[in-house]
Short mmCIF file of C-alpha atoms and ligand atoms in Angstrom, two decimals:
data_model
loop_
_atom_site.label_atom_id
_atom_site.label_comp_id
_atom_site.label_asym_id
_atom_site.label_seq_id
_atom_site.Cartn_x
_atom_site.Cartn_y
_atom_site.Cartn_z
CA UNK I 1 -16.93 35.09 -5.22
CA UNK I 2 -14.23 32.49 -4.43
CA UNK I 3 -13.21 32.28 -0.77
CA UNK I 4 -9.88 33.69 0.34
CA UNK I 5 -7.92 32.78 3.46
CA UNK I 6 -6.59 35.67 5.55
CA UNK I 7 -3.40 35.54 7.57
CA UNK I 8 -2.16 38.19 10.01
CA UNK I 9 1.53 38.19 10.88
CA UNK I 10 2.42 41.13 13.11
CA UNK I 11 1.05 44.17 11.28
CA UNK I 12 1.02 42.52 7.89
CA UNK I 13 -2.11 41.01 6.31
CA UNK I 14 -1.99 38.37 3.60
CA UNK I 15 -4.58 36.70 1.47
CA UNK I 16 -4.33 33.21 0.02
CA UNK I 17 -6.60 31.50 -2.47
CA UNK I 18 -8.80 28.62 -1.37
CA UNK I 19 -9.02 25.77 -3.86
CA UNK I 20 -11.84 23.26 -3.90
CA UNK I 21 -11.64 19.67 -5.13
CA UNK I 22 -14.34 17.96 -7.20
CA UNK I 23 -15.80 16.35 -4.03
CA UNK I 24 -15.79 19.61 -2.09
CA UNK I 25 -12.51 19.23 -0.18
CA UNK I 26 -11.09 22.67 0.49
CA UNK I 27 -7.46 23.70 0.81
CA UNK I 28 -5.58 26.93 1.36
CA UNK I 29 -3.08 27.31 -1.44
CA UNK I 30 0.10 28.46 0.28
CA UNK I 31 2.60 27.76 -2.48
CA UNK I 32 3.98 31.31 -2.33
CA UNK I 33 3.72 31.63 1.49
CA UNK I 34 7.45 31.73 2.20
CA UNK I 35 8.22 34.00 -0.69
CA UNK I 36 5.62 36.52 0.51
CA UNK I 37 5.86 36.19 4.31
CA UNK I 38 9.26 34.65 5.07
CA UNK I 39 7.46 31.92 7.04
CA UNK I 40 6.95 28.24 6.40
CA UNK I 41 4.29 25.90 7.82
CA UNK I 42 5.16 23.22 10.38
CA UNK I 43 3.13 20.04 9.99
CA UNK I 44 4.93 16.92 11.26
CA UNK I 45 3.46 13.79 9.67
CA UNK I 46 1.83 16.02 7.00
CA UNK I 47 -1.63 15.47 8.48
CA UNK I 48 -2.80 18.88 7.19
CA UNK I 49 -0.69 19.14 4.08
CA UNK I 50 -1.95 18.50 0.57
CA UNK I 51 1.15 17.65 -1.44
CA UNK I 52 -0.58 17.62 -4.82
CA UNK I 53 -3.87 17.68 -6.69
CA UNK I 54 -4.77 14.20 -7.87
CA UNK I 55 -7.58 12.71 -9.95
CA UNK I 56 -7.00 9.06 -9.00
CA UNK I 57 -8.61 8.25 -5.64
CA UNK I 58 -11.04 10.01 -3.37
CA UNK I 59 -11.39 9.26 0.35
CA UNK I 60 -13.89 10.77 2.76
CA UNK I 61 -12.58 9.52 6.08
CA UNK I 62 -15.52 10.90 8.06
CA UNK I 63 -18.09 9.00 5.97
CA UNK I 64 -15.98 5.88 5.27
CA UNK I 65 -15.96 6.50 1.52
CA UNK I 66 -13.34 5.30 -0.98
CA UNK I 67 -13.64 5.87 -4.74
CA UNK I 68 -11.26 4.83 -7.52
CA UNK I 69 -11.57 7.30 -10.41
CA UNK I 70 -15.01 8.20 -9.05
CA UNK I 71 -16.28 4.61 -8.63
CA UNK I 72 -17.16 3.44 -5.06
CA UNK I 73 -15.01 0.42 -4.17
CA UNK I 74 -18.07 -1.58 -3.12
CA UNK I 75 -18.99 -1.76 -6.83
CA UNK I 76 -15.91 -3.86 -7.59
CA UNK I 77 -16.97 -6.57 -5.14
CA UNK I 78 -19.57 -8.38 -7.28
CA UNK I 79 -17.14 -9.45 -10.06
CA UNK I 80 -13.71 -8.60 -8.61
CA UNK I 81 -11.14 -8.22 -11.39
CA UNK I 82 -7.82 -6.77 -10.26
CA UNK I 83 -6.46 -6.33 -13.80
CA UNK I 84 -9.45 -4.18 -14.76
CA UNK I 85 -9.01 -2.02 -11.65
CA UNK I 86 -5.27 -1.67 -12.33
CA UNK I 87 -6.08 -0.30 -15.79
CA UNK I 88 -8.74 1.99 -14.36
CA UNK I 89 -6.39 3.51 -11.81
CA UNK I 90 -3.48 3.94 -14.20
CA UNK I 91 -5.27 5.08 -17.33
CA UNK I 92 -8.24 6.90 -15.82
CA UNK I 93 -11.27 4.97 -17.16
CA UNK I 94 -12.56 1.40 -17.22
CA UNK I 95 -10.95 -0.46 -20.14
CA UNK I 96 -12.91 -1.22 -23.30
CA UNK I 97 -13.00 -4.90 -24.31
CA UNK I 98 -10.10 -4.29 -26.76
CA UNK I 99 -8.03 -2.40 -24.20
CA UNK I 100 -8.62 -5.08 -21.60
CA UNK I 101 -7.70 -7.91 -23.97
CA UNK I 102 -4.51 -6.15 -25.07
CA UNK I 103 -3.50 -5.36 -21.47
CA UNK I 104 -4.22 -8.89 -20.26
CA UNK I 105 -2.22 -10.29 -23.20
CA UNK I 106 0.68 -7.99 -22.27
CA UNK I 107 0.56 -9.20 -18.67
CA UNK I 108 0.69 -12.79 -19.87
CA UNK I 109 3.50 -12.15 -22.37
CA UNK I 110 5.77 -10.44 -19.86
CA UNK I 111 5.31 -12.63 -16.79
CA UNK I 112 8.68 -14.31 -17.18
CA UNK I 113 11.80 -12.86 -15.61
CA UNK I 114 15.05 -12.60 -17.51
CA UNK I 115 17.00 -15.77 -16.66
CA UNK I 116 19.79 -13.51 -15.41
CA UNK I 117 17.43 -12.14 -12.77
CA UNK I 118 16.68 -15.63 -11.54
CA UNK I 119 20.29 -16.04 -10.41
CA UNK I 120 19.95 -13.05 -8.11
CA UNK I 121 17.49 -14.96 -5.95
CA UNK I 122 20.20 -17.53 -5.24
CA UNK I 123 22.31 -14.86 -3.55
CA UNK I 124 19.73 -14.15 -0.87
CA UNK I 125 19.78 -16.20 2.34
CA UNK I 126 16.80 -18.55 2.71
CA UNK I 127 15.51 -16.54 5.65
CA UNK I 128 15.73 -13.18 3.83
CA UNK I 129 12.59 -11.07 4.36
CA UNK I 130 10.54 -11.28 1.14
CA UNK I 131 9.92 -7.51 1.20
CA UNK I 132 13.70 -6.94 0.98
CA UNK I 133 13.90 -9.31 -1.99
CA UNK I 134 10.88 -7.70 -3.63
CA UNK I 135 12.32 -4.21 -3.37
CA UNK I 136 15.77 -5.30 -4.58
CA UNK I 137 14.39 -7.24 -7.53
CA UNK I 138 12.00 -4.49 -8.64
CA UNK I 139 14.98 -2.14 -8.61
CA UNK I 140 16.97 -4.76 -10.56
CA UNK I 141 14.37 -4.53 -13.35
CA UNK I 142 16.04 -1.20 -14.22
CA UNK I 143 19.18 -3.21 -15.10
CA UNK I 144 17.35 -5.79 -17.21
CA UNK I 145 15.04 -3.35 -19.02
CA UNK I 146 17.18 -0.28 -19.71
CA UNK I 147 14.89 0.58 -22.62
CA UNK I 148 12.16 1.35 -20.06
CA UNK I 149 14.14 3.76 -17.92
CA UNK I 150 13.31 6.85 -19.96
CA UNK I 151 9.56 6.84 -20.55
CA UNK I 152 9.10 9.68 -22.98
CA UNK I 153 5.59 8.88 -24.20
CA UNK I 154 2.38 7.22 -23.05
CA UNK I 155 3.00 4.08 -25.12
CA UNK I 156 6.38 3.41 -23.56
CA UNK I 157 4.91 4.09 -20.12
CA UNK I 158 2.13 1.57 -20.85
CA UNK I 159 4.77 -1.02 -21.74
CA UNK I 160 6.69 -0.40 -18.51
CA UNK I 161 3.51 -0.48 -16.39
CA UNK I 162 2.38 -3.80 -17.88
CA UNK I 163 5.78 -5.40 -17.40
CA UNK I 164 6.02 -4.26 -13.81
CA UNK I 165 2.49 -5.38 -12.87
CA UNK I 166 3.12 -8.72 -14.53
CA UNK I 167 6.59 -9.35 -13.15
CA UNK I 168 5.91 -8.31 -9.54
CA UNK I 169 3.88 -11.50 -8.98
CA UNK I 170 6.65 -13.65 -10.51
CA UNK I 171 9.23 -11.96 -8.25
CA UNK I 172 6.93 -12.43 -5.25
CA UNK I 173 6.36 -16.11 -6.01
CA UNK I 174 10.07 -16.74 -6.64
CA UNK I 175 10.95 -15.07 -3.34
CA UNK I 176 8.57 -17.45 -1.61
CA UNK I 177 9.88 -20.52 -3.46
CA UNK I 178 13.43 -19.51 -2.63
CA UNK I 179 12.59 -19.20 1.08
CA UNK I 180 11.21 -22.77 0.97
CA UNK I 181 14.11 -24.19 -1.04
CA UNK I 182 11.64 -25.18 -3.76
CA UNK I 183 12.15 -25.01 -7.54
CA UNK I 184 10.85 -21.90 -9.30
CA UNK I 185 7.66 -22.52 -11.22
CA UNK I 186 7.44 -20.63 -14.50
CA UNK I 187 4.29 -18.65 -15.27
CA UNK I 188 1.66 -20.50 -17.28
CA UNK I 189 0.38 -18.41 -20.23
CA UNK I 190 -2.99 -20.19 -20.10
CA UNK I 191 -3.79 -18.74 -16.69
CA UNK I 192 -5.29 -15.39 -15.70
CA UNK I 193 -3.44 -12.96 -13.44
CA UNK I 194 -4.43 -14.27 -10.00
CA UNK I 195 -4.52 -18.02 -10.82
CA UNK I 196 -1.11 -17.64 -12.47
CA UNK I 197 0.29 -16.12 -9.28
CA UNK I 198 -1.17 -18.94 -7.18
CA UNK I 199 0.22 -21.47 -9.68
CA UNK I 200 3.74 -19.99 -9.32
CA UNK I 201 3.38 -19.98 -5.54
CA UNK I 202 1.94 -23.43 -4.95
CA UNK I 203 2.36 -25.77 -7.94
CA UNK I 204 5.14 -28.35 -8.07
CA UNK I 205 6.95 -29.42 -11.23
CA UNK I 206 5.11 -32.72 -10.91
CA UNK I 207 1.77 -31.53 -9.35
CA UNK I 208 -0.57 -28.90 -10.75
CA UNK I 209 -2.13 -26.44 -8.33
CA UNK I 210 -5.87 -26.89 -8.24
CA UNK I 211 -7.21 -23.37 -8.02
CA UNK I 212 -10.55 -22.92 -6.25
CA UNK I 213 -12.64 -20.14 -7.84
CA UNK I 214 -13.67 -18.75 -4.43
CA UNK I 215 -9.96 -18.26 -3.63
CA UNK I 216 -9.43 -16.47 -6.94
CA UNK I 217 -12.36 -14.15 -6.23
CA UNK I 218 -11.19 -13.43 -2.67
CA UNK I 219 -7.62 -12.69 -3.73
CA UNK I 220 -8.81 -10.47 -6.58
CA UNK I 221 -10.84 -8.49 -4.06
CA UNK I 222 -7.98 -8.31 -1.56
CA UNK I 223 -5.71 -6.90 -4.29
CA UNK I 224 -8.38 -4.45 -5.46
CA UNK I 225 -8.99 -3.15 -1.93
CA UNK I 226 -5.27 -2.46 -1.55
CA UNK I 227 -4.83 -0.98 -5.02
CA UNK I 228 -4.72 2.71 -4.10
CA UNK I 229 -5.22 4.93 -1.12
CA UNK I 230 -4.18 8.38 -2.31
CA UNK I 231 -1.22 9.99 -0.51
CA UNK I 232 -0.38 7.22 1.99
CA UNK I 233 3.20 6.72 3.16
CA UNK I 234 4.36 4.40 0.34
CA UNK I 235 2.59 6.30 -2.43
CA UNK I 236 4.01 9.59 -1.15
CA UNK I 237 7.41 7.86 -1.16
CA UNK I 238 6.96 6.80 -4.78
CA UNK I 239 6.00 10.37 -5.68
CA UNK I 240 8.87 11.80 -3.64
CA UNK I 241 11.45 9.55 -5.31
CA UNK I 242 9.86 9.99 -8.74
CA UNK I 243 9.92 13.78 -8.34
CA UNK I 244 13.71 13.69 -8.64
CA UNK I 245 13.32 12.14 -12.10
CA UNK I 246 14.08 8.61 -10.85
CA UNK I 247 12.68 5.86 -13.08
CA UNK I 248 9.49 3.91 -12.46
CA UNK I 249 11.22 0.75 -11.21
CA UNK I 250 13.45 2.64 -8.74
CA UNK I 251 10.50 4.70 -7.47
CA UNK I 252 8.30 1.62 -6.92
CA UNK I 253 11.19 -0.24 -5.22
CA UNK I 254 11.27 2.66 -2.73
CA UNK I 255 7.50 2.31 -2.30
CA UNK I 256 7.99 -1.34 -1.29
CA UNK I 257 10.46 -0.26 1.42
CA UNK I 258 8.03 2.32 2.81
CA UNK I 259 5.20 -0.20 2.79
CA UNK I 260 7.26 -2.68 4.77
CA UNK I 261 7.00 -0.73 8.05
CA UNK I 262 4.69 -2.09 10.79
CA UNK I 263 2.63 1.10 10.92
CA UNK I 264 1.87 0.79 7.21
CA UNK I 265 1.68 -2.43 5.14
CA UNK I 266 3.62 -4.44 7.71
CA UNK I 267 0.64 -4.14 10.06
CA UNK I 268 -1.06 -7.17 8.45
CA UNK I 269 1.78 -9.39 9.75
CA UNK I 270 1.53 -7.79 13.20
CA UNK I 271 -2.22 -8.42 13.27
CA UNK I 272 -1.69 -12.13 12.70
CA UNK I 273 1.00 -12.25 15.40
CA UNK I 274 -1.37 -10.49 17.79
CA UNK I 275 -4.27 -12.87 17.03
CA UNK I 276 -1.96 -15.87 17.41
CA UNK I 277 -0.63 -14.62 20.75
CA UNK I 278 -4.17 -14.25 22.04
CA UNK I 279 -5.30 -17.57 20.62
CA UNK I 280 -2.17 -19.26 21.99
CA UNK I 281 -3.23 -18.20 25.46
CA UNK I 282 -0.38 -15.76 26.15
CA UNK I 283 -2.92 -12.98 26.69
CA UNK I 284 -6.70 -12.70 26.77
CA UNK I 285 -8.54 -10.31 24.46
CA UNK I 286 -9.26 -8.07 27.45
CA UNK I 287 -5.61 -8.06 28.55
CA UNK I 288 -4.46 -7.17 25.04
CA UNK I 289 -6.93 -4.30 24.82
CA UNK I 290 -5.76 -3.08 28.24
CA UNK I 291 -2.14 -3.15 27.04
CA UNK I 292 -3.03 -1.32 23.82
CA UNK I 293 -4.54 1.50 25.91
CA UNK I 294 -1.52 1.74 28.19
CA UNK I 295 0.89 4.31 26.72
CA UNK I 296 3.83 2.84 28.63
CA UNK I 297 3.37 -0.58 27.03
CA UNK I 298 4.20 0.61 23.48
CA UNK I 299 1.61 -1.97 22.35
CA UNK I 300 -1.00 -0.95 19.80
CA UNK I 301 -4.08 -2.76 18.70
CA UNK I 302 -2.74 -3.71 15.30
CA UNK I 303 -5.14 -3.35 12.39
CA UNK I 304 -6.94 -0.59 14.26
CA UNK I 305 -6.91 3.14 13.60
CA UNK I 306 -6.21 5.16 10.52
CA UNK I 307 -4.88 8.60 9.74
CA UNK I 308 -7.81 9.37 7.45
CA UNK I 309 -10.75 7.10 8.40
CA UNK I 310 -12.47 8.43 11.50
CA UNK I 311 -15.68 6.47 11.21
CA UNK I 312 -15.01 3.13 9.54
CA UNK I 313 -12.68 1.82 6.88
CA UNK I 314 -14.86 0.58 4.01
CA UNK I 315 -12.13 -1.87 3.00
CA UNK I 316 -12.21 -3.53 6.43
CA UNK I 317 -15.99 -3.88 6.19
CA UNK I 318 -15.77 -5.70 2.84
CA UNK I 319 -12.83 -7.84 3.95
CA UNK I 320 -14.62 -8.87 7.16
CA UNK I 321 -17.50 -10.14 4.99
CA UNK I 322 -15.14 -11.88 2.54
CA UNK I 323 -13.31 -13.60 5.41
CA UNK I 324 -16.60 -15.11 6.65
CA UNK I 325 -17.69 -16.12 3.14
CA UNK I 326 -14.37 -17.66 2.12
CA UNK I 327 -13.94 -19.67 5.30
CA UNK I 328 -17.52 -20.95 4.98
CA UNK I 329 -16.98 -21.84 1.31
CA UNK I 330 -13.74 -23.66 2.01
CA UNK I 331 -15.21 -25.30 5.08
CA UNK I 332 -12.38 -23.87 7.21
CA UNK I 333 -12.91 -23.05 10.86
CA UNK I 334 -10.20 -20.58 11.79
CA UNK I 335 -10.21 -19.69 15.51
CA UNK I 336 -8.28 -16.50 14.68
CA UNK I 337 -11.38 -15.11 12.96
CA UNK I 338 -13.29 -15.57 16.21
CA UNK I 339 -10.50 -13.83 18.13
CA UNK I 340 -10.60 -10.96 15.63
CA UNK I 341 -14.38 -10.62 15.97
CA UNK I 342 -14.12 -10.52 19.78
CA UNK I 343 -11.31 -7.98 19.70
CA UNK I 344 -13.33 -5.79 17.35
CA UNK I 345 -16.43 -6.04 19.54
CA UNK I 346 -14.58 -5.17 22.75
CA UNK I 347 -12.55 -2.35 21.24
CA UNK I 348 -15.56 -0.78 19.53
CA UNK I 349 -17.39 -0.52 22.84
CA UNK I 350 -14.40 0.83 24.76
CA UNK I 351 -14.37 4.62 25.32
CA UNK I 352 -10.59 4.76 24.57
CA UNK I 353 -11.13 3.58 20.99
CA UNK I 354 -14.48 5.35 20.55
CA UNK I 355 -13.13 8.74 21.67
CA UNK I 356 -10.09 8.45 19.40
CA UNK I 357 -12.22 7.20 16.52
CA UNK I 358 -10.19 4.03 16.08
CA UNK I 359 -11.84 1.37 13.90
CA UNK I 360 -10.62 -1.80 12.15
CA UNK I 361 -8.57 -0.94 9.07
CA UNK I 362 -7.75 -2.87 5.90
CA UNK I 363 -5.16 -5.00 7.70
CA UNK I 364 -7.47 -6.31 10.40
CA UNK I 365 -9.17 -9.06 8.35
CA UNK I 366 -6.88 -9.42 5.32
CA UNK I 367 -4.54 -11.79 7.18
CA UNK I 368 -7.34 -14.22 8.02
CA UNK I 369 -8.24 -14.36 4.32
CA UNK I 370 -4.64 -14.81 3.17
CA UNK I 371 -4.13 -17.54 5.76
CA UNK I 372 -7.17 -19.40 4.45
CA UNK I 373 -5.68 -19.19 0.94
CA UNK I 374 -2.48 -20.77 2.26
CA UNK I 375 -0.27 -17.67 2.00
CA UNK I 376 2.31 -17.66 4.80
CA UNK I 377 2.42 -14.71 7.17
CA UNK I 378 5.77 -13.38 5.95
CA UNK I 379 4.23 -12.94 2.47
CA UNK I 380 1.26 -10.83 3.64
CA UNK I 381 2.94 -7.49 3.06
CA UNK I 382 4.18 -8.72 -0.33
CA UNK I 383 0.54 -9.33 -1.31
CA UNK I 384 -0.25 -5.79 -0.15
CA UNK I 385 2.58 -4.56 -2.42
CA UNK I 386 1.24 -6.48 -5.46
CA UNK I 387 -2.13 -4.87 -4.80
CA UNK I 388 -0.75 -1.36 -4.24
CA UNK I 389 1.48 -1.37 -7.31
CA UNK I 390 -1.14 -0.01 -9.78
CA UNK I 391 -1.72 2.90 -7.40
CA UNK I 392 2.00 3.66 -7.21
CA UNK I 393 2.29 3.51 -10.99
CA UNK I 394 -0.76 5.74 -11.47
CA UNK I 395 0.60 8.36 -9.08
CA UNK I 396 4.10 8.21 -10.57
CA UNK I 397 2.69 8.85 -14.04
CA UNK I 398 0.23 11.53 -12.92
CA UNK I 399 3.05 13.44 -11.30
CA UNK I 400 5.40 12.91 -14.25
CA UNK I 401 2.72 14.04 -16.73
CA UNK I 402 2.10 17.22 -14.78
CA UNK I 403 5.79 18.12 -14.76
CA UNK I 404 5.78 18.84 -11.03
CA UNK I 405 8.70 20.25 -9.04
CA UNK I 406 11.11 18.09 -7.06
CA UNK I 407 9.58 17.30 -3.63
CA UNK I 408 11.61 19.15 -1.05
CA UNK I 409 9.99 19.96 2.33
CA UNK I 410 11.55 22.50 4.63
CA UNK I 411 12.24 22.27 8.37
CA UNK I 412 12.46 24.40 11.48
CA UNK I 413 16.05 24.05 12.67
CA UNK I 414 16.32 23.59 16.47
CA UNK I 415 19.97 22.47 16.82
CA UNK I 416 23.17 24.15 18.05
CA UNK I 417 24.03 27.61 16.89
CA UNK I 418 27.44 29.25 16.50
CA UNK I 419 29.42 26.12 17.47
CA UNK I 420 33.11 25.83 16.55
CA UNK I 421 34.96 22.80 15.25
CA UNK I 422 37.26 21.30 17.97
CA UNK I 423 40.32 19.19 17.20
CA UNK I 424 40.06 15.66 18.66
CA UNK I 425 42.48 16.28 21.57
CA UNK I 426 40.37 19.17 22.89
CA UNK I 427 37.09 17.24 22.97
CA UNK I 428 35.94 15.98 26.40
N1 CMC L 501 -3.98 1.11 19.29
C1 CMC L 501 -3.99 1.89 20.39
N2 CMC L 501 -3.97 3.24 20.35
C2 CMC L 501 -3.96 3.81 19.13
C3 CMC L 501 -3.95 3.06 17.97
C4 CMC L 501 -3.97 1.65 18.06
N3 CMC L 501 -3.97 0.88 16.98
N4 CMC L 501 -3.91 3.89 16.88
C5 CMC L 501 -3.90 5.13 17.38
N5 CMC L 501 -3.94 5.09 18.74
C6 CMC L 501 -4.02 6.24 19.66
C7 CMC L 501 -2.67 6.94 19.77
O1 CMC L 501 -1.90 6.38 20.81
C8 CMC L 501 -3.09 8.35 20.03
O2 CMC L 501 -3.53 8.44 21.35
P1 CMC L 501 -3.33 9.82 22.21
O3 CMC L 501 -4.15 10.84 21.47
O4 CMC L 501 -3.82 9.49 23.57
O5 CMC L 501 -1.85 10.11 22.16
C9 CMC L 501 -4.35 8.51 19.14
O6 CMC L 501 -4.90 7.19 19.06
C10 CMC L 501 -4.05 9.06 17.76
O7 CMC L 501 -3.09 8.21 17.15
P2 CMC L 501 -1.93 8.68 16.16
O8 CMC L 501 -0.78 7.74 16.27
O9 CMC L 501 -1.67 10.13 16.35
O10 CMC L 501 -2.64 8.47 14.77
P3 CMC L 501 -1.92 8.51 13.39
O11 CMC L 501 -2.92 9.03 12.42
O12 CMC L 501 -0.62 9.17 13.46
O13 CMC L 501 -1.63 6.95 13.10
C11 CMC L 501 -1.91 4.70 12.50
C12 CMC L 501 -2.43 6.13 12.32
C13 CMC L 501 -2.62 3.80 11.48
C14 CMC L 501 -0.40 4.65 12.22
C15 CMC L 501 -2.22 4.23 13.93
O14 CMC L 501 -3.61 4.21 14.15
C16 CMC L 501 -1.62 2.85 14.24
O15 CMC L 501 -0.47 2.76 14.65
N6 CMC L 501 -2.42 1.75 14.04
C17 CMC L 501 -1.88 0.42 14.23
C18 CMC L 501 -1.05 0.02 13.03
C19 CMC L 501 -1.92 -0.28 11.83
O16 CMC L 501 -2.90 -0.98 11.91
N7 CMC L 501 -1.49 0.23 10.66
C20 CMC L 501 -2.18 0.00 9.39
C21 CMC L 501 -2.81 1.25 8.86
S1 CMC L 501 -4.01 0.95 7.55
C22 CMC L 501 -3.05 0.29 6.25
C23 CMC L 501 -2.07 1.25 5.73
O17 CMC L 501 -2.42 2.35 5.32
O18 CMC L 501 -0.92 0.86 5.67
#
């Protein structure tokens, strides 16, 4: 017999069904709670709230497990191919050779931006944060591709997804070029997804960018490890915005804004700042750890802790290994990697972090890798966004296909009651 959950409220007894996911996760289905009991649940930060059923990504935070469509992420590390993983997440299965070739060709064909879009970059100040430009320009795609606003069928959705995944790297690279006052470099149709991005970032009209294969592999893996993470803040934002019927571009632009925050994707920038402060001699590792434990300091050990992972973050483990490998391959000695290793060692043996189950997360080592590739710190969160985009698209479509209701949480009101409007002259 299926389990039932029992709730007593005063003299009344209620029963609610318990649903079980394909990996054994159990949830009490309370969708008719208010209708039957007159009560709502209160769960700030949604730590105990399942907002949907989803078949895209599975996380077991206690065991440090992350699967995309059932496949453990470690299995993508041998031959990392971000385009393949993007297809997998969005369409539910690994692509066949024909599907892959057609998708890759689509990504190549649509890498250019409308020339009209290019002029928008000119309006932004040089010092504009690239995440602001990214969000604005993804939203602007709605203006330049009105035919992709209504996505009535799977084919049209596929077209929109391919254009967005292709164009986000062009937008990102143009934002960077603009900040440097450098000419925009058009995409090169002979290049694959990641080398093409690096070409648009680093080539000059008169000098080709020589792309090291170890950099291509590392960046592919970085993008893959960021590609989805179930109902995180930005993905929930994309779903929330999409639930109102907003188009794919608008919903993903909102996702970029959510990702920007320092507690979410913006943490990779903060990690680098922290490592640089320590390396620059402003603080020792021990002093930083002491500050991070002091609640009055408002300092956190950036790149540490996670809402879901309470053992280790499998992405951090892979990225730590990639950081070592890449630096060795490129012959780079980055003192920040040593600082990161020492911080990790000290924090992992400190009861404060052990008791709270705080471990390095995806952002802890990604910055060291991006730095070795030559990506400037203010572009780190943009790289996270390029990686996370397939996840946002997959969730947007899953929700749209299921015809879900508009997302609309409730609240417990704790403000004034029975207050009267006062004319200005009677207010003290
Ligand atoms: N440094 C010091 N203390 C911490 C940290 C940290 N990085 N993270 C959590 N804590 C403490 C926190 O102060 C609290 O202590 P107490 O129980 O004494 O009040 C306890 O650990 C639980 O923390 P919480 O804030 O309730 O945990 P949360 O699940 O709400 O937050 C988090 C998760 C990732 C926002 C948080 O761990 C954090 O701020 N980490 C640093 C920022 C960071 O690295 N963010 C990237 C997250 S992974 C990439 C992504 O998903 O975007």
